[in-house]
PDB file of C-alpha atoms in Angstrom:
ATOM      1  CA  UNK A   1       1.996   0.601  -3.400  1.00 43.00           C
ATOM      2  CA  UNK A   2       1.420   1.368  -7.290  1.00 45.00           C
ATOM      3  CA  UNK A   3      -1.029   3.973  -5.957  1.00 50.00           C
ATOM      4  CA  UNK A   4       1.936   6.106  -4.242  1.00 43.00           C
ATOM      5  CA  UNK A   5       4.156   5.934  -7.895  1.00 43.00           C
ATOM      6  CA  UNK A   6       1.574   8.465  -8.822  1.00 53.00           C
ATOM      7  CA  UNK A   7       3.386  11.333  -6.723  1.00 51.00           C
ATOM      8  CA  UNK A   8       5.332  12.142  -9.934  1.00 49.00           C
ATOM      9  CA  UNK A   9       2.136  13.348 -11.474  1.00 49.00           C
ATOM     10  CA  UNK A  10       0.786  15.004  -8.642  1.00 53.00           C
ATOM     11  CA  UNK A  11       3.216  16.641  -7.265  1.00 49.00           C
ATOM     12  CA  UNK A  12       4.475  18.329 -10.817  1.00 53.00           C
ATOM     13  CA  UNK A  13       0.570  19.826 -11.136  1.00 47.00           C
ATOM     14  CA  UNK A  14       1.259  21.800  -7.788  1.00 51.00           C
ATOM     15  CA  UNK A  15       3.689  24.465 -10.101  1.00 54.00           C
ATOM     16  CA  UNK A  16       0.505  25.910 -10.958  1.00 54.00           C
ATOM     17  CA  UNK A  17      -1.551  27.402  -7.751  1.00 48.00           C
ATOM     18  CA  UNK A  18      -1.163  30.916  -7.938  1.00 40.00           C
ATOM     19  CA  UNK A  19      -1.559  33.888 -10.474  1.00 41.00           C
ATOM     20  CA  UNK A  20      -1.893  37.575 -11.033  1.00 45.00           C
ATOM     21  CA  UNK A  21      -4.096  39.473 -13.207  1.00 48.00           C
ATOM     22  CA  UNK A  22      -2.617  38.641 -16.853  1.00 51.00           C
ATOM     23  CA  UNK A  23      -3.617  39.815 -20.272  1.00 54.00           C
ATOM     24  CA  UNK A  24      -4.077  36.525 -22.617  1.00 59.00           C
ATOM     25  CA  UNK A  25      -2.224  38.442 -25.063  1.00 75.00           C
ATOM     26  CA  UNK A  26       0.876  37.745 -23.056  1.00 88.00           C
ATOM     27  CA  UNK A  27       2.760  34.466 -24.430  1.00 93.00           C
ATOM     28  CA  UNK A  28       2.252  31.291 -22.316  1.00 93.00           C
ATOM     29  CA  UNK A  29       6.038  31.084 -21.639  1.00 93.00           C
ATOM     30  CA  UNK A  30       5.533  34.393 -19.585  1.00 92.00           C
ATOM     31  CA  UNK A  31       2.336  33.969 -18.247  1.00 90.00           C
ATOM     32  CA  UNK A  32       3.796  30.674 -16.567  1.00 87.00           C
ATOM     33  CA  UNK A  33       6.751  32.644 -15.278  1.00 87.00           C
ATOM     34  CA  UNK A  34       4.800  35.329 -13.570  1.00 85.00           C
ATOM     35  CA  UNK A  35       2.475  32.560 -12.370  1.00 80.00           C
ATOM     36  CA  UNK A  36       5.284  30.397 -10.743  1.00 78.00           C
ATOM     37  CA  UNK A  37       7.009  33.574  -9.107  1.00 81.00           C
ATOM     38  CA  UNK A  38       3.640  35.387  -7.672  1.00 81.00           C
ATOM     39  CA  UNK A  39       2.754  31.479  -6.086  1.00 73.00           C
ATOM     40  CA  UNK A  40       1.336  31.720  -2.634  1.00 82.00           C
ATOM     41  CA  UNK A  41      -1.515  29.493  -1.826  1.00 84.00           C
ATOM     42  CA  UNK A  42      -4.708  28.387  -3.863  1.00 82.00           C
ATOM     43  CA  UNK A  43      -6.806  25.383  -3.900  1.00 87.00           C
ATOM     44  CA  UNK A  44      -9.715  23.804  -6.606  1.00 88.00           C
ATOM     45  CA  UNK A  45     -10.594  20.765  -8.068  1.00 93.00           C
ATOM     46  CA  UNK A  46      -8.776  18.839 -10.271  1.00 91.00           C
ATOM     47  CA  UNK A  47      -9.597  15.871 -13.131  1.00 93.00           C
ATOM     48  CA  UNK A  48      -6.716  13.383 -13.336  1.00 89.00           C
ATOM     49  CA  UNK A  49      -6.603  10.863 -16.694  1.00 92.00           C
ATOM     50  CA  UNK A  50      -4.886   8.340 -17.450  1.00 90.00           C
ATOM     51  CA  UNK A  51      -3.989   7.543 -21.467  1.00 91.00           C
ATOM     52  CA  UNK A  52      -1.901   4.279 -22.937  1.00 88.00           C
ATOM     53  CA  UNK A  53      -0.299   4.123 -26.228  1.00 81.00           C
ATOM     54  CA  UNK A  54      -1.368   1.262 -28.249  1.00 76.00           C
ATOM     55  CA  UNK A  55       0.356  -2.014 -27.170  1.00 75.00           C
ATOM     56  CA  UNK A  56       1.970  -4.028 -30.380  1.00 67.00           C
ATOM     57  CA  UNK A  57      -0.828  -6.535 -30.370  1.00 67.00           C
ATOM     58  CA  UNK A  58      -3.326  -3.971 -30.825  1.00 65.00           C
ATOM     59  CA  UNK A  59      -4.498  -1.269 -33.429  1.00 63.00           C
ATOM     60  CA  UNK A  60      -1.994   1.454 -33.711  1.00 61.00           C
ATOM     61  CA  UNK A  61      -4.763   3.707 -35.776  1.00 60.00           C
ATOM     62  CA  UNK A  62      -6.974   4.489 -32.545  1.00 66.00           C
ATOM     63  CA  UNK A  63      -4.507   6.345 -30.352  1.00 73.00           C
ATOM     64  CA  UNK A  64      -4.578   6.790 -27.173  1.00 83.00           C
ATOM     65  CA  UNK A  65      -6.192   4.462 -24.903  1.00 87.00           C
ATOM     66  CA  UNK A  66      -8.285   5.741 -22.067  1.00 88.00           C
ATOM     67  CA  UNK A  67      -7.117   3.698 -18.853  1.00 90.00           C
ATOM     68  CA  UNK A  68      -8.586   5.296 -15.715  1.00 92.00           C
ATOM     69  CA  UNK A  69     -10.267   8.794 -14.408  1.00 95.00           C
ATOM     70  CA  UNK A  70     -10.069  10.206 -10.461  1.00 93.00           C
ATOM     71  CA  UNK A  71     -11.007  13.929  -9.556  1.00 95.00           C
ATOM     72  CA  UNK A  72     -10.668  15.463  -6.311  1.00 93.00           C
ATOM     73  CA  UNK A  73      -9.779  18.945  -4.971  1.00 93.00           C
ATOM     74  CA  UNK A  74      -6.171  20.587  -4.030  1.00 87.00           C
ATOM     75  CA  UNK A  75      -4.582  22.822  -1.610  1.00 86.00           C
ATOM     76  CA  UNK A  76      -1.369  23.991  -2.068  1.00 83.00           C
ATOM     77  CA  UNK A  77       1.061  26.392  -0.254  1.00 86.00           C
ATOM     78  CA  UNK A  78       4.775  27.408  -1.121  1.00 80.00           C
ATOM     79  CA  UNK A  79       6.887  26.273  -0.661  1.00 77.00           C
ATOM     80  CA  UNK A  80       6.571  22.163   0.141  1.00 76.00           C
ATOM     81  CA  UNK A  81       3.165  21.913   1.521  1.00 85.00           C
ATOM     82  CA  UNK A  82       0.214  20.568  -0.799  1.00 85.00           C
ATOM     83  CA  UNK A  83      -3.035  18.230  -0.302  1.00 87.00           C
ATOM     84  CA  UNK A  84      -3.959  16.116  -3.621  1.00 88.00           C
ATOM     85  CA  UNK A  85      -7.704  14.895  -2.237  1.00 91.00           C
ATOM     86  CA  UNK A  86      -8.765  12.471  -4.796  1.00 92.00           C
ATOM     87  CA  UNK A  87     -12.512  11.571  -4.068  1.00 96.00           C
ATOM     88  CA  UNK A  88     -13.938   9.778  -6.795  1.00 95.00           C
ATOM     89  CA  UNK A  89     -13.646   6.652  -7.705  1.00 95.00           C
ATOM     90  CA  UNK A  90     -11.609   5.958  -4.343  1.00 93.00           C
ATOM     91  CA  UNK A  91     -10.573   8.128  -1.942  1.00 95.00           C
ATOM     92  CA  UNK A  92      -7.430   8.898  -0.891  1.00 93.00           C
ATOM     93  CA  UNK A  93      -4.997  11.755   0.249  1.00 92.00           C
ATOM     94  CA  UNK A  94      -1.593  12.805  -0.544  1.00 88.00           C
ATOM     95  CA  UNK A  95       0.205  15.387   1.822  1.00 89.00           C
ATOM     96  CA  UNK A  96       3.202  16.986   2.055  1.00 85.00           C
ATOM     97  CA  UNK A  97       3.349  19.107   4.902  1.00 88.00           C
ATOM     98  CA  UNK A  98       7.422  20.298   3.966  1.00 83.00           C
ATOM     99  CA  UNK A  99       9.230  17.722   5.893  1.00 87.00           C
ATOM    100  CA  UNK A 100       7.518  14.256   4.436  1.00 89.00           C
ATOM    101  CA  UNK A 101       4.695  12.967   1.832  1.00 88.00           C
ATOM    102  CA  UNK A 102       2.077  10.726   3.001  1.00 92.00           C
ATOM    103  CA  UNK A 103      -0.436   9.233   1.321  1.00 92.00           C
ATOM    104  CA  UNK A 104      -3.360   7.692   2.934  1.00 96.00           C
ATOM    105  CA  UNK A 105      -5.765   5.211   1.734  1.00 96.00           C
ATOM    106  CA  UNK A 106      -9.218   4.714   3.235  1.00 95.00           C
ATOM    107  CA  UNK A 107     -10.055   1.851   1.715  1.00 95.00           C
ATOM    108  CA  UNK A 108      -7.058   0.258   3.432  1.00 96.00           C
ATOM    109  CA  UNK A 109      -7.196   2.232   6.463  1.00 97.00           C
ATOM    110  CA  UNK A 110      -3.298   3.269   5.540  1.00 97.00           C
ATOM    111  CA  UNK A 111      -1.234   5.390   5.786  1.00 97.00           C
ATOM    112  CA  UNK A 112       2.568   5.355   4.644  1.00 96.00           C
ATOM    113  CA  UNK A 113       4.865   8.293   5.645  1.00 95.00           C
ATOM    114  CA  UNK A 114       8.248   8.836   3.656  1.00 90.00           C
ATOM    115  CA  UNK A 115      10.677  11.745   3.649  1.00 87.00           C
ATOM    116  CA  UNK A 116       9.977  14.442   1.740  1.00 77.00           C
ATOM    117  CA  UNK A 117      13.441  14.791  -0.608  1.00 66.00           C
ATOM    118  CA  UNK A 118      13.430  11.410  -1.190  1.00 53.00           C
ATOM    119  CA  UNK A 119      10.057  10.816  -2.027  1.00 53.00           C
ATOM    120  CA  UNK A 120       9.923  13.773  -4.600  1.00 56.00           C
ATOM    121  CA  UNK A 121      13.610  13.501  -5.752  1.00 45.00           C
ATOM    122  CA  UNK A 122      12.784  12.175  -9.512  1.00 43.00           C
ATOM    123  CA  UNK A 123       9.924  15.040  -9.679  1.00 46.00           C
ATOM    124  CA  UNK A 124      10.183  18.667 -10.479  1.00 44.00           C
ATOM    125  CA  UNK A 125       8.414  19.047  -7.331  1.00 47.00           C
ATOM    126  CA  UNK A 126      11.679  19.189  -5.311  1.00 42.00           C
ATOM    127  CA  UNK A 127      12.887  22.066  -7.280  1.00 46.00           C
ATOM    128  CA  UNK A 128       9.358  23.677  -7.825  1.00 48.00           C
ATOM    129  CA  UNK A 129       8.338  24.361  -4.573  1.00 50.00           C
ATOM    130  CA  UNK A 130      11.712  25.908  -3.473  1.00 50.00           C
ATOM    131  CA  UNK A 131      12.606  29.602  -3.869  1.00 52.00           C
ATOM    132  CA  UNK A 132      14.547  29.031  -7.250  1.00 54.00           C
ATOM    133  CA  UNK A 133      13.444  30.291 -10.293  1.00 65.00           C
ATOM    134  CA  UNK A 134      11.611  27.634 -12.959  1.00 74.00           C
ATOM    135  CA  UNK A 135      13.689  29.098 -15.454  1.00 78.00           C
ATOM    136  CA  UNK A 136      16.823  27.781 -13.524  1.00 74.00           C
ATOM    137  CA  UNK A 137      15.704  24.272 -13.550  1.00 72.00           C
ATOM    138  CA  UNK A 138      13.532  24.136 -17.328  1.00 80.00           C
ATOM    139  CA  UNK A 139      14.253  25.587 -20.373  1.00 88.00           C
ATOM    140  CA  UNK A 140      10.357  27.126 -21.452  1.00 91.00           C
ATOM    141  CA  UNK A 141       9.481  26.476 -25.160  1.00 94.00           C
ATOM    142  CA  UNK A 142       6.153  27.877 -26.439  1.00 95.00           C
ATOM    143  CA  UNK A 143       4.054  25.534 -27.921  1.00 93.00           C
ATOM    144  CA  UNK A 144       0.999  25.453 -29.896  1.00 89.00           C
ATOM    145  CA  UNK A 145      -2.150  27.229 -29.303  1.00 93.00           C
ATOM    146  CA  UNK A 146      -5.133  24.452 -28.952  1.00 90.00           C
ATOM    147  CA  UNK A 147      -8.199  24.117 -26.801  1.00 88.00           C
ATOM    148  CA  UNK A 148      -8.045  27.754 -26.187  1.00 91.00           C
ATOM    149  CA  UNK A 149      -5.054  27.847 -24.175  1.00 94.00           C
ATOM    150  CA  UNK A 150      -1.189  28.445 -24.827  1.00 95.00           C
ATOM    151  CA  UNK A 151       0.898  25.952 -24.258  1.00 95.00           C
ATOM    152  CA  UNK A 152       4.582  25.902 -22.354  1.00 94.00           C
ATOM    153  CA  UNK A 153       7.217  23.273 -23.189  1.00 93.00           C
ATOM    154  CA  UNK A 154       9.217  22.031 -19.958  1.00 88.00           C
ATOM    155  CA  UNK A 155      12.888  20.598 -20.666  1.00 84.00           C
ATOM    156  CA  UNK A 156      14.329  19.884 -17.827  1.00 77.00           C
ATOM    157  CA  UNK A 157      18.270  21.088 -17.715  1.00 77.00           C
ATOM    158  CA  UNK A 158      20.593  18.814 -17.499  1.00 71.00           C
ATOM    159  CA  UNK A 159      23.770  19.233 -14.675  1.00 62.00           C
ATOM    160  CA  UNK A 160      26.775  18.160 -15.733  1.00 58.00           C
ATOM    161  CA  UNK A 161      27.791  17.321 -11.799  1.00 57.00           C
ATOM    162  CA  UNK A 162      24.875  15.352 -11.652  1.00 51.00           C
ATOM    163  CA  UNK A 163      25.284  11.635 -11.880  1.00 49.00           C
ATOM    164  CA  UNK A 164      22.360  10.613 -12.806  1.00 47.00           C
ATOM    165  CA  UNK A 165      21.126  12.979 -16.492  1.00 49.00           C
ATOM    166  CA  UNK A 166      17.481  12.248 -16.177  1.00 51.00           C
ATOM    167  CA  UNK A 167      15.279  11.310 -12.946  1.00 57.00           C
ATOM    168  CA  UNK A 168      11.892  12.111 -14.719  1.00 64.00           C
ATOM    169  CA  UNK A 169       9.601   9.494 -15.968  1.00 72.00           C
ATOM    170  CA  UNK A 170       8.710  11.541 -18.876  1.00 77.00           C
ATOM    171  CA  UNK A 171       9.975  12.558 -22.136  1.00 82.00           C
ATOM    172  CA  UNK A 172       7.546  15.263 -22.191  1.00 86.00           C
ATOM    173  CA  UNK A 173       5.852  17.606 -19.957  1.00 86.00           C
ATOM    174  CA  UNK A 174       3.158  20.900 -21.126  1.00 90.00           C
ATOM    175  CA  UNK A 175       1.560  23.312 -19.370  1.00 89.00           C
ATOM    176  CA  UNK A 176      -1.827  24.819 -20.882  1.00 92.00           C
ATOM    177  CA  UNK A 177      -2.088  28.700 -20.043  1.00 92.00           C
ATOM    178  CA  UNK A 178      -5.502  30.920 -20.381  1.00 91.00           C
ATOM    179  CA  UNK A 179      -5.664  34.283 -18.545  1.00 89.00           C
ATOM    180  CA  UNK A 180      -2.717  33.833 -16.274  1.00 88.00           C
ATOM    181  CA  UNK A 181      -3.953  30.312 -15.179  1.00 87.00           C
ATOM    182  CA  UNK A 182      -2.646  27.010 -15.631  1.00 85.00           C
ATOM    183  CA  UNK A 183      -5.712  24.784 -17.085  1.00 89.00           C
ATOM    184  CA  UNK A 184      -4.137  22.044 -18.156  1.00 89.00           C
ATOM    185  CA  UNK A 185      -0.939  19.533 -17.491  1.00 86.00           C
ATOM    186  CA  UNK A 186       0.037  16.708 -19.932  1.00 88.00           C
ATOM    187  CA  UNK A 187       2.797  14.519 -18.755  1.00 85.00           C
ATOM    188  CA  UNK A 188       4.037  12.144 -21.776  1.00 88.00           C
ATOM    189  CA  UNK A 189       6.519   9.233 -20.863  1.00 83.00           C
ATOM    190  CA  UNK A 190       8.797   6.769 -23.051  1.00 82.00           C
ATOM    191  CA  UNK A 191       6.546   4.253 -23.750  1.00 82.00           C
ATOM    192  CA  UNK A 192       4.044   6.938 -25.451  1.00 84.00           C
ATOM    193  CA  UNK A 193       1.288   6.969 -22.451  1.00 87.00           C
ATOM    194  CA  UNK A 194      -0.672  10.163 -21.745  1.00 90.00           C
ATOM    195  CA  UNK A 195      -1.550  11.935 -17.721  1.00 86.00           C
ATOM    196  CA  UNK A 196      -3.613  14.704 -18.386  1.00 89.00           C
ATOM    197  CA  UNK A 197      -4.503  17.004 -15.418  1.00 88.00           C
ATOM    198  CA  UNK A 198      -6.801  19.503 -15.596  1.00 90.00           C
ATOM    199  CA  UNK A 199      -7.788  22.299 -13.248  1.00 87.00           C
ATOM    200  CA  UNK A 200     -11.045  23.822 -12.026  1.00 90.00           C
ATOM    201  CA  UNK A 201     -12.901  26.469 -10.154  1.00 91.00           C
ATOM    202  CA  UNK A 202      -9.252  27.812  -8.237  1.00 85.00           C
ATOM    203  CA  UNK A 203      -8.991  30.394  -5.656  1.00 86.00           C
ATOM    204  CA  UNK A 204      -5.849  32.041  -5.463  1.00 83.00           C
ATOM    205  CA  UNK A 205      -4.131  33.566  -2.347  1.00 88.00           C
ATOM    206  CA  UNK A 206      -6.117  32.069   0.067  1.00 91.00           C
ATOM    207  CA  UNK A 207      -5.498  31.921   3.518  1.00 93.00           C
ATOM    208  CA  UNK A 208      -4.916  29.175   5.371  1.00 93.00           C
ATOM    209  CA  UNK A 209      -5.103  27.820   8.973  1.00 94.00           C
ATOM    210  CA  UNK A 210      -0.918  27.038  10.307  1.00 87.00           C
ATOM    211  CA  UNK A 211      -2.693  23.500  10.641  1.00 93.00           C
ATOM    212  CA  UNK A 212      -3.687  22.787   7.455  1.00 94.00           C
ATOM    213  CA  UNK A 213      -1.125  20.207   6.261  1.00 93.00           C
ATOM    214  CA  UNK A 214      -0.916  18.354   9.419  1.00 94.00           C
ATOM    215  CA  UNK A 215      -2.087  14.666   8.973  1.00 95.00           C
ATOM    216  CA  UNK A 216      -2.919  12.200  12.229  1.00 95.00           C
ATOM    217  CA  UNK A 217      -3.378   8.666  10.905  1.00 95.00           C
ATOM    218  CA  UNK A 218      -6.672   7.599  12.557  1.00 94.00           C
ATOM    219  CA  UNK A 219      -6.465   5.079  15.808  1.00 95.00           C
ATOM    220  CA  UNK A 220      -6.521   1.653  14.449  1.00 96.00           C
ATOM    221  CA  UNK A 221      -4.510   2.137  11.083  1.00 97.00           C
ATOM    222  CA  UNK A 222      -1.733   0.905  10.085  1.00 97.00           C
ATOM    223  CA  UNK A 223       1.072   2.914   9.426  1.00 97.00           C
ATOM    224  CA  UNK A 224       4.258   2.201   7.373  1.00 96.00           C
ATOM    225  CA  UNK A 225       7.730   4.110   7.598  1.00 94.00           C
ATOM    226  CA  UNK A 226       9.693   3.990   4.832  1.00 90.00           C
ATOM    227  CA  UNK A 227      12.974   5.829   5.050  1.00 82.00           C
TER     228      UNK A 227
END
């Protein structure tokens, strides 16, 4: 199931489906925070890759190492309810229709259903598609200006009830902003390795049928429960 330990990306990309009309003028920081509170529905298409850091054997002057690409298309709806659609080089879905995430493989005519909050508890995703405000949950740094978009800093905050400081994977997450849309998402973890995300061709606002996240397996698969 290495294929589901991918939610963590995915589902932190979904912050960004919606948007008013914005000047570019405005900083990233704020065109992020309009973004997130105007969120309704949108889908597009989306390139997902994957980057390594160096490993000790190897050259450390090269960078990054490219490791795999998928693209696909996304729907998403606020709060809870998304469809990541990757197509190419495999297909595969992963839905959360507000209740529970499953991801279904065609290849292995799968699918494996698991609840929701547990599933998405060590993403932002179970604070980002509630009501809340980002800016309770992230402190949002402006970044650097490169490949013609303005880039956000997310910190996550920490709670001093909580037992457990840090649930995300990643030492570093950025948002790329141009014109009120999110273009871009880079997701950096310990060991150094790279997700980049970015977003295409999105409609904003758009409606959708009351059916649209509801997911049948088809007769014959198998299905797994986990709880």
């Amino acid at each position: 199931m290495t294929r589901f330990l991918n939610v963590a990306i995915l589902t932190i990309a979904s912050i960004f489906f919606s948007s008013a009309a914005f000047s570019q003028s405005e900083s990233g920081v704020e065109q992020l925070r309009q973004f997130v509170r105007n969120s309704k529905t949108a889908e597009g298409d989306f390139v997902q890759q994957q980057l390594r850091a160096p490993k000790a054997n190897e050259s450390q002057d090269k960078g990054l190492k490219f490791v795999r690409q998928t693209q696909g298309h996304f729907v998403f709806q606020r709060p809870g309810r998304f469809i990541w659609d990757t197509q190419k080089p495999y297909e595969q879905k992963l839905i959360a229709d507000g209740k529970q995430l499953i991801l279904w493989d065609t290849d292995l005519n799968q699918a494996t259903f698991r609840p929701a909050g547990q599933a998405l508890a060590s993403t932002p995703a179970a604070i980002l598609f509630g009501e809340a405000s980002l800016d309770q949950h992230f402190d949002l740094l402006e970044s650097e200006e490169r490949l013609g978009m303005k880039w956000v800093a997310l910190t996550p905050k920490q709670d001093p009830s909580a037992k457990n400081k840090n649930d995300l994977p990643y030492t570093k997450i950025s948002i790329g902003m141009t014109n009120g849309l999110p273009k871009a998402l880079e997701l950096t973890d310990g060991l150094g390795s790279v997700v980049l995300v970015t977003l295409d061709k999105i409609q904003l606002n758009v409606n959708l049928p009351a059916n649209r996240f509801t997911f049948t397996p088809p007769a014959g698969a198998e299905v797994l429960r986990l709880n």
